[in-house]
Every structure is written in C-alpha cells, then in structure tokens.
C-alpha cells in the first residue's frame, strides 16, 4: 500500500485532484458565471478535470524523478494562468485572451492598478503547489529511475480527451452552438473552464489572423451593403451647421452616467457637469441613454469606435492587434474634406495602446503625448498626468493649431484604482468599505473641477464660442465585481438587468449658434457619434463604412448591440439570452421580432469583425476625392524635449503641427 501511495502515478493523481478542486473553488468564489441550473453547476465542477488530466499527464513522459518536476512546473504554469485571470477579472470582469497578452507595452503603466487588485488571502491559491513540492521531496527517493510505462501516460491523455468530449457534449446540449457564437467569453469559461477557454481562444486568434491573408475585394461588398441599408438620412436643419468650426472632443475616463446629478451625502459629486446638463443657457444637448460599446480594449476600444464607427474586437484590442490596418477615420476625413488640422492630447507616453502607430493610420497630424507636458512627480498620479495640469498645459498647444482643428483631449485621473492626494480631494469618499468604489467619487469630482477650469481657459483663449464641444464617457468605471457596494449607494439590488443599465456613459454636445436640446432620451451608443459629427460638418456619412447612425436623424436606429452580443433597446434589454422589460426590469418571453433583432445584432458584430480581421477597407474607396492615408508621412513625439518650461509660453504665431511631425 505504501508503495502505491508514494508512486509517481499517485503523485500525479494527487496533483490532478488538487488543481481540479482549486480551479472549481476559484470559479465559484472569484468569477460571476451566472449558473442557472444543475447541469451548469455540474459542468462548472467537472470542466477542469479534462485539462488537469491532459496537461499534467504530459509530465509522465519524463524519465524517473524528472516526471515529478515536470508535473510541478506544468501545475505552476496552469495555476499562474488561473490566478492571472483572477486578478484580471477583479477589475475587467473578463478573462485574459491571447491578444491581451500582446499588449506588453502597457504593462509598465499598470503596476498600481494590478497591485490594488491582489489580496493577501490569495496566498491560499498557492497551497496546492506547496503540498506537491513537499510530497515530491518526501517521496522522490522511493521512485523508480525508469520512465513510466508509455501506455500509462497515453491512457491518461486519452482519459483527458474523453472527459473533454463528455464535457463538450453536455455543454452543447445545454447551450447549442456554444463554440459557433462566442461573443460572450463567460459562456465558454462556465461550460469548458479557463484552461480549455485559453486553448479555444488561441485557435480563434489564429483563425482571425488568417482572414487578412485570405480576404479579397469581394469581401467588402456584404459589409458595404449592410451599412448603406442602415444609413439614416441627416436632419436637414443641422446638416453642415458646424462646418469650419473647431471640434474639441473630451474623453471622460471611466465616467458612468449615474454620476450625473448624483448626490453623495447630499452633496453633488459633479456640480459643473450637472450645470451643463441642467442649465439651458449652456446650450448643451445631453443624451441620457447613451451606452459605451467597448470590450477588452476599454479606452482603446472607445477611441476606435468614436473615430471609426466600427466595433472593437471580441478579444484583445484592435489598437494593438490591428494597428497596421487601413482605416478611414474621422481625423483623416475631416482633414481631406474639411481642411482640418487634427491632434490628440494625452498625458501618457505615445506607445501606450500602440497609439503612436495606429494614429498614423487614422491620419492624426500631431500626437501631443507626455513628452509635451511637465511630467514632474507633483504632476502625475496613477496612469500619468493629472487632469488639472493636463488641461492647463494643453491651452497653448491648442492655440498653436491652425484652425479649424479637431482636438481629442484624453483625461486620466479618474481611472482605477482612483488614486488622489488628500490635498486635492474636495469631497469625502463614500463609505461602503469597497475602496475602488469609495474613492471613485473623489476622482470624479477632481475631473469635474478640471473641466470647469478648462472651459474657463477656453473662453479666455477665444476658442470656446467657435468650437463644437463634445464630452463622452469611454467605459464603465465600476465593474460587476462591486455590485454589493453599488447596490448600497444606489439603494437597489444590482441585477443583470440593472448592471446593463449602468453601462450608460455621458454624451454632451454643444454646437456654436445652435440652441441646445436639453436632455434627449433616445437610445444611442458610441457607434453613433462619428456619423453625427460628419453630418454636422456637411459631410455625407453614407460614403463611408459606418455601423452607427446620426443621433439627430429621425431615422436614427435605437438598437444598441454590445460587444458580447447583448443588446438594449428603448423597450427591452437582452442579457446572456434573457430578455427584460425596461419598465419593470422583470424577465419576459421574447417575441419572434425580438429574436430577429437579436440575430441582426449578432450579424452586425460578425460583419464588423470581418471588416477588421480582413483589413477590408484597403479594398474600399468611399468617394472620388478620397486618398488613402500614408502612415509613413507621420512622426510623433517632442524630440527636442523642451516642453516643461516652454509649454506655458504662447507661440508668437499659429504653427502648423504637420511641419515638424509629417515627413516631407
């Protein structure tokens, strides 16, 4: 008996059981997998067994005691993958995909955010590895120096494959076409486990990468026909009203709409933004049913959508994985059809999210990154430059641009983990006990104060009255993992329906000479901003491949698909296959029409993926005047490095930023 218990095979099966049980415990304690029935509960328990058998079984092919070392190494790698997903999920409410692993340039800026997501109790997730190492040290002397009979590891691998086949068959019975319509990664992890999901994701990534090689000019036709049929005619009263006006687009980092008019202990969190929404004299139009449509790319996805009216990818960030694609983006269109100078302002370094490459494809003339700002220790926190010095130092840079200009201003301070110095916090934190939620309100107030200062500076600089000013939220700031704290603050249970409603982000727009419309209740998404801006400029959006529709058009489409395949409309919301009545929040049985809308939304997502993965815009010419963007003509960065002192000085005359940054 002792010989059996201390054998290599016993060691192997102990490793399998420990990894299997650890995976299950993490699934139920760390991930919100929305288990709905007994079959799903069983599969959640069962699905890691096949992976543990198969991958740890590879260690049995090693000779003698090295088999134990191989098993420990493989177990450690699988445990690292599992724990990395735990940390990633705590903020992103999502799982690591292969494309996210290619975003290594971002890792250096993520240190504080990652550290804040790790908990001291996580050490329990190492206990199984400690046990294995101890068992190996104690019993390896009793092991044979010969290889395990080859039949045994082969049998183990076959058992793993059989277990996976049973797992997949039961999963397909409960969720038909599980592997065909996989916009929601939660389904794959729930049914097949994190290890099988990682392998599946690798296969999908290889397939999507091959699409560009196989694509040809015929592939764009289906996408073009779809977007042309969806096109909404512009409002004739507003078409061209902003022609020749500057455009200042302000990116409100991690800002959700529930903050508008929200009071914490009776005190307004964002009094300045509230004034833009509530005061008719400000002439802003506020869309209170405007939703973000981002996925794993978060901020980068929002930029892609807002400047291209196409969806981000289901895995990773298109900014990174499709950074060399051909685009027909808003900056290039405004430059070619409106004579605009285009610029992005951001208090982080140019390579983050691969911006210094993809902006060239967008036709951005100048990228004012961190090299143009005073990045002294007092001025930075968390991800980069604080919002107040960012806006202050951006004014002379804005004034240096030839008008009309398109300026995209990106804020940073209001970003997880919502860090702020005590001397800069002008509102007390919430008191839920959830730090990420509690300080969220303090950085939101700081951003609000920075915006008020910036608006005043724009007026002093003579830029306010002649500029379209657009403010938008890029993505959620508080994920589903903080539903308890959010429920406490909103005094209601955060159900799947309510969580979807919380994906609203603000959209405010002011057009010079046009009366604001107050609060507009129509449903819309980030996809709709680009066609709206084009029509305000008097540019026909129908020429371009755009999945959104003009917000001011009477034909605007109010079905808002999310990247994971869910959707929201004015009447109902669909989340993970369940439909809810918007008025009551209660589950409802879908009609045939509702199911058809769902299928159309999925088709739209598929077409957008086809466009990006095949790089199909290289085959499309929107009109006779269009010239493809030549990325080799652009160069970004302040090579002189003379910004900290000079940035405060106004130039003697407007400079054309394309002179130093576009190669001639």
XYZ file of C-alpha atoms in Angstrom:
664
model
C 0.000 0.000 0.000
C 2.790 2.424 0.906
C 4.461 1.744 -2.435
C 1.265 2.640 -4.266
C 0.682 5.823 -2.249
C 4.234 7.048 -2.813
C 4.409 6.196 -6.528
C 4.672 8.579 -9.453
C 1.119 7.790 -10.521
C -0.200 8.535 -7.036
C 1.706 11.833 -7.084
C 0.207 12.585 -10.485
C -3.377 11.898 -9.373
C -2.892 13.985 -6.216
C -1.742 16.861 -8.446
C -4.774 16.386 -10.700
C -7.241 16.420 -7.799
C -5.644 19.469 -6.137
C -5.617 21.515 -9.355
C -9.141 20.383 -10.201
C -10.550 21.362 -6.814
C -8.625 24.654 -6.713
C -9.989 25.606 -10.118
C -13.548 24.879 -9.040
C -13.178 26.857 -5.799
C -11.827 29.838 -7.739
C -14.665 29.611 -10.273
C -17.331 29.811 -7.579
C -15.569 32.407 -5.422
C -13.919 34.747 -7.934
C -15.941 34.641 -11.164
C -19.550 35.648 -11.684
C -20.585 32.853 -14.034
C -24.355 33.167 -13.687
C -25.147 29.492 -13.003
C -28.789 28.873 -13.890
C -29.368 25.127 -13.464
C -27.978 21.859 -12.135
C -26.302 20.935 -15.418
C -24.324 24.178 -15.459
C -23.317 23.635 -11.824
C -22.113 20.118 -12.634
C -20.155 21.280 -15.682
C -18.528 24.060 -13.675
C -17.288 21.408 -11.254
C -16.365 18.903 -13.957
C -14.779 21.029 -16.677
C -11.280 21.435 -15.189
C -10.783 17.667 -14.873
C -10.026 17.126 -18.557
C -7.431 19.917 -18.583
C -5.766 18.661 -15.406
C -5.574 15.111 -16.736
C -4.279 16.086 -20.163
C -1.704 18.752 -19.332
C -0.350 17.253 -16.113
C -0.309 13.887 -17.906
C 2.365 15.269 -20.234
C 4.719 15.247 -17.249
C 4.502 11.461 -17.064
C 6.538 11.168 -20.266
C 9.634 12.402 -18.379
C 12.130 9.893 -17.107
C 12.457 8.978 -13.431
C 12.177 11.745 -10.854
C 12.024 14.409 -13.543
C 8.391 13.412 -14.015
C 7.627 14.990 -10.631
C 9.473 18.177 -11.584
C 7.591 18.381 -14.883
C 4.264 17.908 -13.121
C 5.090 20.654 -10.608
C 6.184 23.046 -13.384
C 3.078 22.374 -15.512
C 0.856 22.707 -12.434
C 2.543 26.011 -11.559
C 2.052 27.375 -15.078
C -1.626 26.396 -15.075
C -2.017 27.914 -11.603
C -0.369 31.127 -12.777
C -2.781 31.323 -15.716
C -5.699 30.763 -13.357
C -4.556 33.399 -10.853
C -3.712 35.910 -13.577
C -7.314 35.584 -14.712
C -8.489 36.132 -11.136
C -6.622 39.454 -10.911
C -7.660 40.486 -14.429
C -11.300 39.635 -13.702
C -11.426 41.658 -10.485
C -11.284 44.855 -12.489
C -12.219 43.941 -16.051
C -14.955 41.442 -15.264
C -13.439 39.452 -18.115
C -10.787 36.853 -18.884
C -7.315 37.100 -20.372
C -7.182 36.384 -24.086
C -4.179 35.820 -26.335
C -4.472 39.305 -27.885
C -4.336 40.920 -24.423
C -1.002 39.182 -23.868
C 0.412 41.049 -26.872
C -0.221 44.386 -25.147
C 3.054 44.185 -23.214
C 3.860 47.855 -23.827
C 1.023 48.710 -21.447
C 2.205 46.607 -18.526
C 4.643 49.168 -17.167
C 1.832 51.661 -16.565
C -0.439 49.136 -14.875
C 1.604 48.454 -11.741
C -0.501 50.295 -9.170
C -3.732 49.049 -10.664
C -2.611 45.403 -10.596
C -1.233 45.681 -7.058
C -4.519 47.071 -5.783
C -6.342 44.030 -7.156
C -4.197 41.497 -5.320
C -5.279 40.391 -1.832
C -3.217 38.821 0.941
C -5.726 35.975 1.184
C -4.754 34.967 -2.363
C -1.842 33.081 -0.838
C -4.260 30.199 -0.304
C -4.142 29.652 -4.068
C -0.509 28.539 -3.704
C -1.136 25.865 -1.091
C -1.583 23.006 -3.559
C 1.797 23.735 -5.138
C 3.438 23.828 -1.705
C 1.853 20.448 -0.921
C 3.115 18.981 -4.207
C 6.653 20.221 -3.627
C 6.621 18.753 -0.106
C 5.315 15.393 -1.333
C 7.911 15.314 -4.095
C 10.761 15.975 -1.646
C 9.497 13.313 0.767
C 8.750 10.529 -1.689
C 11.026 11.007 -4.713
C 13.640 8.690 -3.149
C 11.156 5.825 -3.473
C 10.525 6.461 -7.156
C 11.955 4.333 -9.899
C 14.558 5.988 -12.098
C 12.887 4.464 -15.149
C 10.192 6.055 -17.269
C 6.607 5.235 -16.522
C 5.349 2.641 -18.998
C 4.374 4.634 -22.115
C 0.933 3.084 -22.037
C 0.083 4.855 -18.780
C 0.608 8.480 -19.899
C -1.078 7.728 -23.233
C -4.038 6.271 -21.334
C -4.114 9.361 -19.119
C -4.166 11.664 -22.153
C -6.982 9.598 -23.658
C -8.917 9.881 -20.390
C -8.436 13.650 -20.574
C -9.760 13.764 -24.140
C -12.715 11.530 -23.231
C -13.513 13.771 -20.264
C -13.377 16.806 -22.558
C -15.652 15.121 -25.115
C -18.216 14.355 -22.409
C -17.878 17.922 -21.123
C -18.378 19.429 -24.591
C -21.320 17.161 -25.404
C -23.172 18.095 -22.202
C -22.332 21.764 -22.749
C -23.686 21.723 -26.311
C -26.853 20.037 -25.052
C -27.416 22.844 -22.536
C -26.134 25.630 -24.814
C -26.446 24.724 -28.530
C -23.834 26.222 -30.873
C -21.637 27.071 -27.882
C -18.475 27.287 -29.984
C -20.079 28.950 -33.005
C -21.487 32.098 -31.436
C -18.943 33.018 -28.814
C -19.232 36.757 -28.296
C -19.574 36.172 -24.547
C -16.479 34.542 -23.028
C -18.394 33.901 -19.817
C -20.220 31.038 -21.550
C -17.004 29.306 -22.601
C -15.452 29.546 -19.138
C -18.677 28.436 -17.454
C -19.069 25.375 -19.658
C -15.477 24.421 -20.558
C -13.247 26.031 -17.921
C -10.460 28.592 -18.080
C -7.814 26.228 -19.473
C -9.960 24.975 -22.353
C -11.069 28.558 -22.966
C -7.426 29.618 -23.344
C -6.814 26.888 -25.920
C -10.024 27.729 -27.755
C -9.096 31.409 -27.767
C -5.709 30.588 -29.284
C -7.389 28.702 -32.131
C -9.827 31.567 -32.710
C -6.984 34.066 -32.756
C -5.107 32.040 -35.380
C -8.273 31.829 -37.490
C -8.937 35.574 -37.282
C -5.301 36.375 -38.103
C -5.509 34.274 -41.254
C -8.540 36.184 -42.517
C -6.441 39.078 -43.793
C -4.365 36.782 -45.990
C -7.455 35.164 -47.491
C -9.506 38.349 -47.926
C -10.104 39.982 -51.298
C -12.053 42.910 -52.716
C -15.293 40.891 -52.966
C -15.458 40.552 -49.170
C -16.195 44.240 -48.609
C -19.446 44.095 -50.628
C -21.580 42.461 -47.925
C -20.345 44.923 -45.302
C -20.917 47.897 -47.618
C -24.452 46.807 -48.475
C -25.318 46.361 -44.808
C -24.085 49.789 -43.726
C -25.661 51.523 -46.717
C -29.031 49.938 -45.893
C -28.717 51.000 -42.252
C -27.828 54.600 -43.106
C -30.031 57.304 -41.572
C -30.561 60.496 -43.565
C -29.268 63.623 -41.804
C -31.513 66.182 -40.169
C -31.681 68.881 -42.884
C -31.806 71.655 -40.259
C -28.488 70.541 -38.751
C -26.614 69.244 -41.791
C -23.498 71.414 -42.192
C -24.229 73.797 -39.284
C -20.788 73.159 -37.756
C -18.825 73.355 -40.995
C -15.489 75.071 -40.402
C -15.908 75.122 -36.627
C -13.239 73.686 -34.363
C -14.077 70.344 -32.732
C -12.922 69.706 -29.166
C -13.745 66.156 -28.113
C -13.165 65.448 -24.417
C -12.735 61.874 -23.249
C -14.076 61.359 -19.704
C -12.130 58.382 -18.384
C -14.177 55.637 -16.628
C -17.126 58.007 -16.212
C -20.586 56.433 -15.869
C -23.813 58.391 -16.270
C -25.156 57.596 -12.814
C -22.726 60.278 -11.571
C -24.721 63.000 -13.319
C -26.917 64.704 -10.693
C -25.841 62.081 -8.133
C -25.511 63.327 -4.567
C -23.228 61.705 -2.012
C -24.420 62.517 1.498
C -26.450 65.364 -0.006
C -23.533 66.882 -1.936
C -23.333 66.955 -5.736
C -20.395 64.881 -6.970
C -20.095 66.647 -10.355
C -21.633 70.122 -9.993
C -20.037 71.534 -13.155
C -21.152 68.732 -15.452
C -24.580 68.928 -13.815
C -24.749 72.603 -14.793
C -24.053 71.734 -18.445
C -26.889 69.200 -18.334
C -29.430 71.255 -16.386
C -28.842 74.890 -17.420
C -30.489 75.669 -20.815
C -28.288 78.753 -21.197
C -25.249 76.492 -21.597
C -26.738 75.229 -24.911
C -25.611 71.625 -24.432
C -27.569 68.610 -25.594
C -27.296 65.657 -23.199
C -28.054 62.085 -24.244
C -29.012 60.242 -21.067
C -29.495 56.834 -22.743
C -26.063 56.720 -24.354
C -24.149 53.439 -23.857
C -20.497 52.507 -24.190
C -19.871 49.573 -26.534
C -16.328 48.614 -25.550
C -14.899 45.204 -24.665
C -11.393 44.164 -23.604
C -9.777 47.190 -25.239
C -11.705 49.539 -22.920
C -10.307 53.064 -23.588
C -8.683 51.998 -26.865
C -11.949 50.403 -27.993
C -13.784 53.649 -27.229
C -11.310 55.597 -29.360
C -11.649 53.110 -32.197
C -15.446 53.255 -32.099
C -15.728 57.022 -31.757
C -13.334 57.731 -34.638
C -14.373 54.895 -36.986
C -17.917 53.762 -36.116
C -16.793 50.131 -36.101
C -16.716 47.716 -33.161
C -13.641 46.654 -31.282
C -12.656 43.009 -31.398
C -14.171 40.339 -29.130
C -10.686 39.553 -27.797
C -7.886 41.996 -27.073
C -7.535 45.465 -28.516
C -7.698 46.271 -32.218
C -5.339 49.178 -31.448
C -2.657 46.562 -30.817
C -3.614 43.566 -32.944
C -4.937 45.547 -35.940
C -2.761 48.621 -35.559
C -1.436 48.434 -39.126
C -4.857 48.064 -40.775
C -6.204 50.537 -43.298
C -8.719 52.939 -41.729
C -10.930 55.738 -42.999
C -11.112 57.509 -39.672
C -12.700 60.781 -38.622
C -9.385 62.730 -38.398
C -8.419 61.809 -41.967
C -11.903 62.560 -43.322
C -12.011 65.966 -41.607
C -8.557 66.790 -42.950
C -9.318 65.732 -46.514
C -12.866 67.058 -46.794
C -12.795 69.981 -44.382
C -9.196 71.167 -44.282
C -8.900 70.377 -40.581
C -5.710 70.128 -38.548
C -6.067 67.061 -36.319
C -4.441 66.337 -32.957
C -4.693 64.081 -29.913
C -3.744 65.326 -26.430
C -2.871 62.746 -23.781
C -0.742 62.883 -20.645
C 0.765 59.432 -21.140
C 3.597 58.247 -23.348
C 2.927 57.692 -27.012
C 3.392 53.900 -27.204
C 0.654 53.042 -24.678
C -2.073 51.066 -26.518
C 0.121 51.302 -29.636
C -1.242 54.799 -30.220
C 1.904 56.055 -31.896
C 1.298 53.551 -34.701
C -2.463 53.386 -35.116
C -2.885 57.179 -35.009
C -0.822 57.280 -38.200
C -3.410 55.007 -39.827
C -6.143 57.360 -38.561
C -4.417 60.367 -40.129
C -3.792 62.222 -36.847
C -1.441 65.098 -37.681
C 0.032 65.607 -34.221
C 0.035 63.497 -31.088
C 0.732 65.632 -28.023
C 1.792 62.859 -25.661
C 3.604 63.041 -22.312
C 6.751 64.396 -23.983
C 4.952 67.723 -24.462
C 3.919 68.077 -20.818
C 5.564 68.705 -17.481
C 5.688 65.169 -16.117
C 7.254 66.106 -12.791
C 6.434 63.990 -9.759
C 3.934 66.547 -8.447
C 2.007 66.492 -11.718
C 1.498 62.759 -12.156
C -0.524 60.114 -10.392
C -1.603 56.614 -11.318
C -1.549 56.376 -15.149
C 0.037 59.710 -15.962
C -0.531 63.457 -15.923
C -3.216 64.751 -13.582
C -6.210 66.277 -15.319
C -5.799 69.833 -13.989
C -2.222 70.381 -15.229
C -3.095 68.422 -18.383
C -5.848 70.848 -19.356
C -3.874 73.894 -18.241
C -0.823 72.956 -20.299
C -2.977 71.981 -23.290
C -4.326 75.506 -23.836
C -1.165 76.922 -25.514
C -0.868 73.732 -27.554
C -4.465 74.147 -28.724
C -3.791 77.772 -29.626
C -0.810 76.673 -31.710
C -3.003 74.650 -34.052
C -4.145 76.046 -37.380
C -7.915 76.435 -37.362
C -10.230 74.730 -37.951
C -8.876 71.919 -35.816
C -10.065 68.606 -34.466
C -8.685 68.085 -30.960
C -9.205 64.890 -28.996
C -8.469 65.513 -25.285
C -7.989 62.422 -23.109
C -8.240 62.614 -19.323
C -6.538 60.154 -16.986
C -7.013 60.814 -13.265
C -10.459 59.220 -12.984
C -9.126 55.715 -13.614
C -8.961 52.618 -11.455
C -7.705 52.410 -8.732
C -8.946 56.025 -8.373
C -5.966 57.492 -6.579
C -5.969 61.080 -5.370
C -3.984 63.053 -2.823
C -5.739 64.264 0.314
C -4.917 67.871 -0.586
C -6.669 67.502 -3.971
C -9.779 65.654 -2.817
C -12.612 68.149 -2.343
C -15.278 65.611 -1.433
C -15.122 62.858 1.168
C -15.090 59.263 -0.101
C -18.123 57.029 0.062
C -18.268 54.625 2.979
C -19.132 51.240 1.534
C -15.872 49.609 2.591
C -15.035 48.929 -1.058
C -12.041 51.158 -1.755
C -12.404 51.185 -5.543
C -15.982 52.377 -5.231
C -15.419 54.794 -2.358
C -12.656 56.844 -3.997
C -14.394 56.742 -7.410
C -16.429 59.775 -6.337
C -13.361 61.749 -5.296
C -11.593 61.414 -8.641
C -14.884 62.147 -10.427
C -15.105 65.440 -8.509
C -11.478 66.206 -9.389
C -12.232 65.624 -13.081
C -15.307 67.834 -12.806
C -13.222 70.671 -11.341
C -10.586 70.212 -14.052
C -13.283 70.513 -16.738
C -14.645 73.722 -15.243
C -11.144 75.208 -15.243
C -10.609 74.098 -18.845
C -13.876 75.638 -20.054
C -12.914 78.952 -18.461
C -9.473 78.788 -20.090
C -11.053 78.029 -23.476
C -13.181 81.153 -23.141
C -10.174 83.261 -22.147
C -8.264 81.888 -25.151
C -11.107 82.798 -27.531
C -11.689 79.165 -28.512
C -14.961 78.385 -26.757
C -17.519 80.185 -28.899
C -16.127 78.910 -32.205
C -15.866 75.240 -31.248
C -18.091 72.206 -31.230
C -17.518 70.786 -27.752
C -18.273 67.115 -27.182
C -17.818 65.222 -23.923
C -18.199 61.454 -23.667
C -17.566 58.620 -21.214
C -15.364 55.850 -22.558
C -16.411 52.815 -20.478
C -17.611 51.727 -17.056
C -15.537 52.623 -14.015
C -17.142 50.261 -11.515
C -17.396 46.658 -12.684
C -19.917 43.979 -11.743
C -17.497 42.739 -9.106
C -18.507 45.700 -6.969
C -22.262 45.166 -7.136
C -22.643 44.997 -3.359
C -21.173 48.460 -2.867
C -23.055 49.880 -5.848
C -26.302 48.417 -4.554
C -25.693 50.150 -1.245
C -25.053 53.514 -2.905
C -27.984 53.285 -5.318
C -30.258 51.670 -2.725
C -31.313 48.835 -5.011
C -30.178 45.353 -5.965
C -27.793 45.249 -8.925
C -29.399 42.550 -11.059
C -28.070 41.571 -14.517
C -30.677 43.949 -15.954
C -29.629 46.822 -13.696
C -25.945 46.158 -14.369
C -26.603 46.568 -18.089
C -28.438 49.836 -17.498
C -25.392 51.069 -15.590
C -23.353 50.811 -18.799
C -24.667 54.250 -19.711
C -21.940 56.847 -20.107
C -22.490 60.563 -20.691
C -22.589 62.235 -24.094
C -22.894 66.016 -24.206
C -22.522 68.182 -27.285
C -22.623 71.938 -27.923
C -22.692 73.335 -31.464
C -21.935 77.038 -31.943
C -25.023 79.002 -32.952
C -27.375 76.076 -32.273
C -29.700 76.006 -29.292
C -29.125 73.058 -27.001
C -31.902 70.469 -26.871
C -31.636 69.788 -23.153
C -31.854 66.119 -22.246
C -32.582 63.773 -25.150
C -33.891 60.337 -24.177
C -33.353 58.411 -27.420
C -31.183 55.299 -27.128
C -27.747 55.515 -28.691
C -24.197 54.241 -28.463
C -20.637 55.284 -29.162
C -21.032 53.902 -32.688
C -23.375 56.810 -33.496
C -21.015 59.712 -32.769
C -18.917 59.674 -35.957
C -21.824 59.841 -38.444
C -23.353 62.603 -36.299
C -20.189 64.718 -36.411
C -19.783 64.162 -40.142
C -23.302 65.388 -40.845
C -22.815 68.440 -38.627
C -19.822 69.185 -40.864
C -21.921 68.778 -44.006
C -20.074 65.559 -44.972
C -22.232 62.702 -46.237
C -21.638 59.769 -43.876
C -23.156 57.338 -46.387
C -19.927 57.411 -48.390
C -18.150 55.572 -45.587
C -18.440 52.151 -43.935
C -20.068 53.105 -40.612
C -22.153 50.904 -38.309
C -23.711 53.794 -36.365
C -26.414 56.268 -37.367
C -26.784 60.035 -36.939
C -28.115 60.907 -33.468
C -30.093 63.844 -34.840
C -31.710 61.918 -37.692
C -35.377 60.994 -37.492
C -34.289 57.579 -38.816
C -31.698 57.004 -36.076
C -31.602 53.310 -35.088
C -32.208 52.694 -31.374
C -30.973 49.111 -31.146
C -27.650 49.192 -29.284
C -25.601 45.980 -29.542
C -22.848 45.340 -27.027
C -19.607 43.677 -27.981
C -20.505 40.484 -26.060
C -23.723 40.028 -28.080
C -26.134 41.511 -25.525
C -28.282 44.450 -26.594
C -30.522 47.205 -25.326
C -33.472 48.996 -26.957
C -35.960 51.552 -25.599
C -38.443 48.768 -24.789
C -36.352 45.788 -23.703
C -32.873 44.610 -22.784
C -31.274 41.232 -23.570
C -28.523 39.896 -21.297
C -26.964 36.450 -21.814
C -30.028 35.162 -23.646
C -32.569 36.511 -21.137
C -34.906 39.364 -22.130
C -36.064 42.023 -19.653
C -38.803 44.627 -19.811
C -37.179 48.059 -19.447
C -40.086 49.490 -17.450
C -40.253 46.745 -14.825
C -36.832 45.085 -15.024
C -38.638 41.741 -14.998
C -37.858 38.801 -17.294
C -40.110 38.471 -20.352
C -40.602 35.898 -23.084
C -39.109 37.191 -26.333
C -41.308 37.604 -29.385
C -40.200 36.474 -32.841
C -39.466 40.102 -33.657
C -37.212 40.447 -30.603
C -35.316 37.281 -31.524
C -34.892 38.621 -35.047
C -33.447 41.862 -33.659
C -31.008 39.769 -31.641
C -29.891 37.864 -34.748
C -29.410 41.116 -36.657
C -27.266 42.499 -33.846
C -25.070 39.392 -33.907
C -24.810 39.697 -37.691
C -23.652 43.298 -37.326
C -20.923 42.231 -34.911
C -19.818 39.491 -37.307
C -19.589 41.959 -40.190
C -17.511 44.368 -38.103
C -15.146 41.538 -37.160
C -14.929 40.550 -40.823
C -14.028 44.143 -41.698
C -11.260 44.367 -39.088
C -9.814 40.864 -39.360
C -9.735 41.004 -43.149
C -8.484 44.615 -43.245
C -11.200 45.134 -45.819
C -11.070 48.939 -46.001
C -7.915 48.589 -48.111
C -10.292 47.480 -50.875
C -12.789 50.346 -50.423
C -12.765 53.855 -51.893
C -15.525 55.972 -50.321
C -15.605 58.689 -52.979
C -13.638 60.047 -55.902
C -11.756 62.563 -53.745
C -10.537 60.100 -51.118
C -6.800 59.472 -50.813
C -5.653 56.510 -48.693
C -3.753 57.599 -45.583
C 0.002 57.128 -45.891
C 1.245 56.287 -42.374
C 4.903 56.751 -43.340
C 4.367 60.522 -43.500
C 3.714 60.853 -39.775
C 6.144 61.046 -36.878
C 5.138 61.694 -33.268
C 6.899 62.873 -30.144
C 8.589 66.017 -28.914
C 12.129 65.178 -29.929
C 13.560 68.426 -28.543
C 12.180 67.620 -25.088
C 11.907 71.342 -24.244
C 8.336 71.241 -23.014
C 8.226 71.703 -19.223
C 9.289 75.376 -19.373
C 8.195 76.334 -22.869
C 4.740 74.795 -22.794
C 3.452 77.701 -20.715
C 4.594 80.229 -23.317
C 2.205 81.123 -26.092
C 3.756 80.948 -29.576
C 4.113 84.196 -31.475
C 2.025 82.854 -34.341
C -0.011 79.724 -35.038
C 2.116 76.770 -36.000
C 1.206 74.058 -38.442
C 1.856 70.920 -36.388
C 2.218 68.907 -39.575
C 5.502 70.642 -40.402
C 7.603 69.064 -37.636
C 5.663 65.817 -37.467
C 4.924 64.810 -41.062
C 7.897 63.818 -43.125
C 8.077 65.654 -46.409
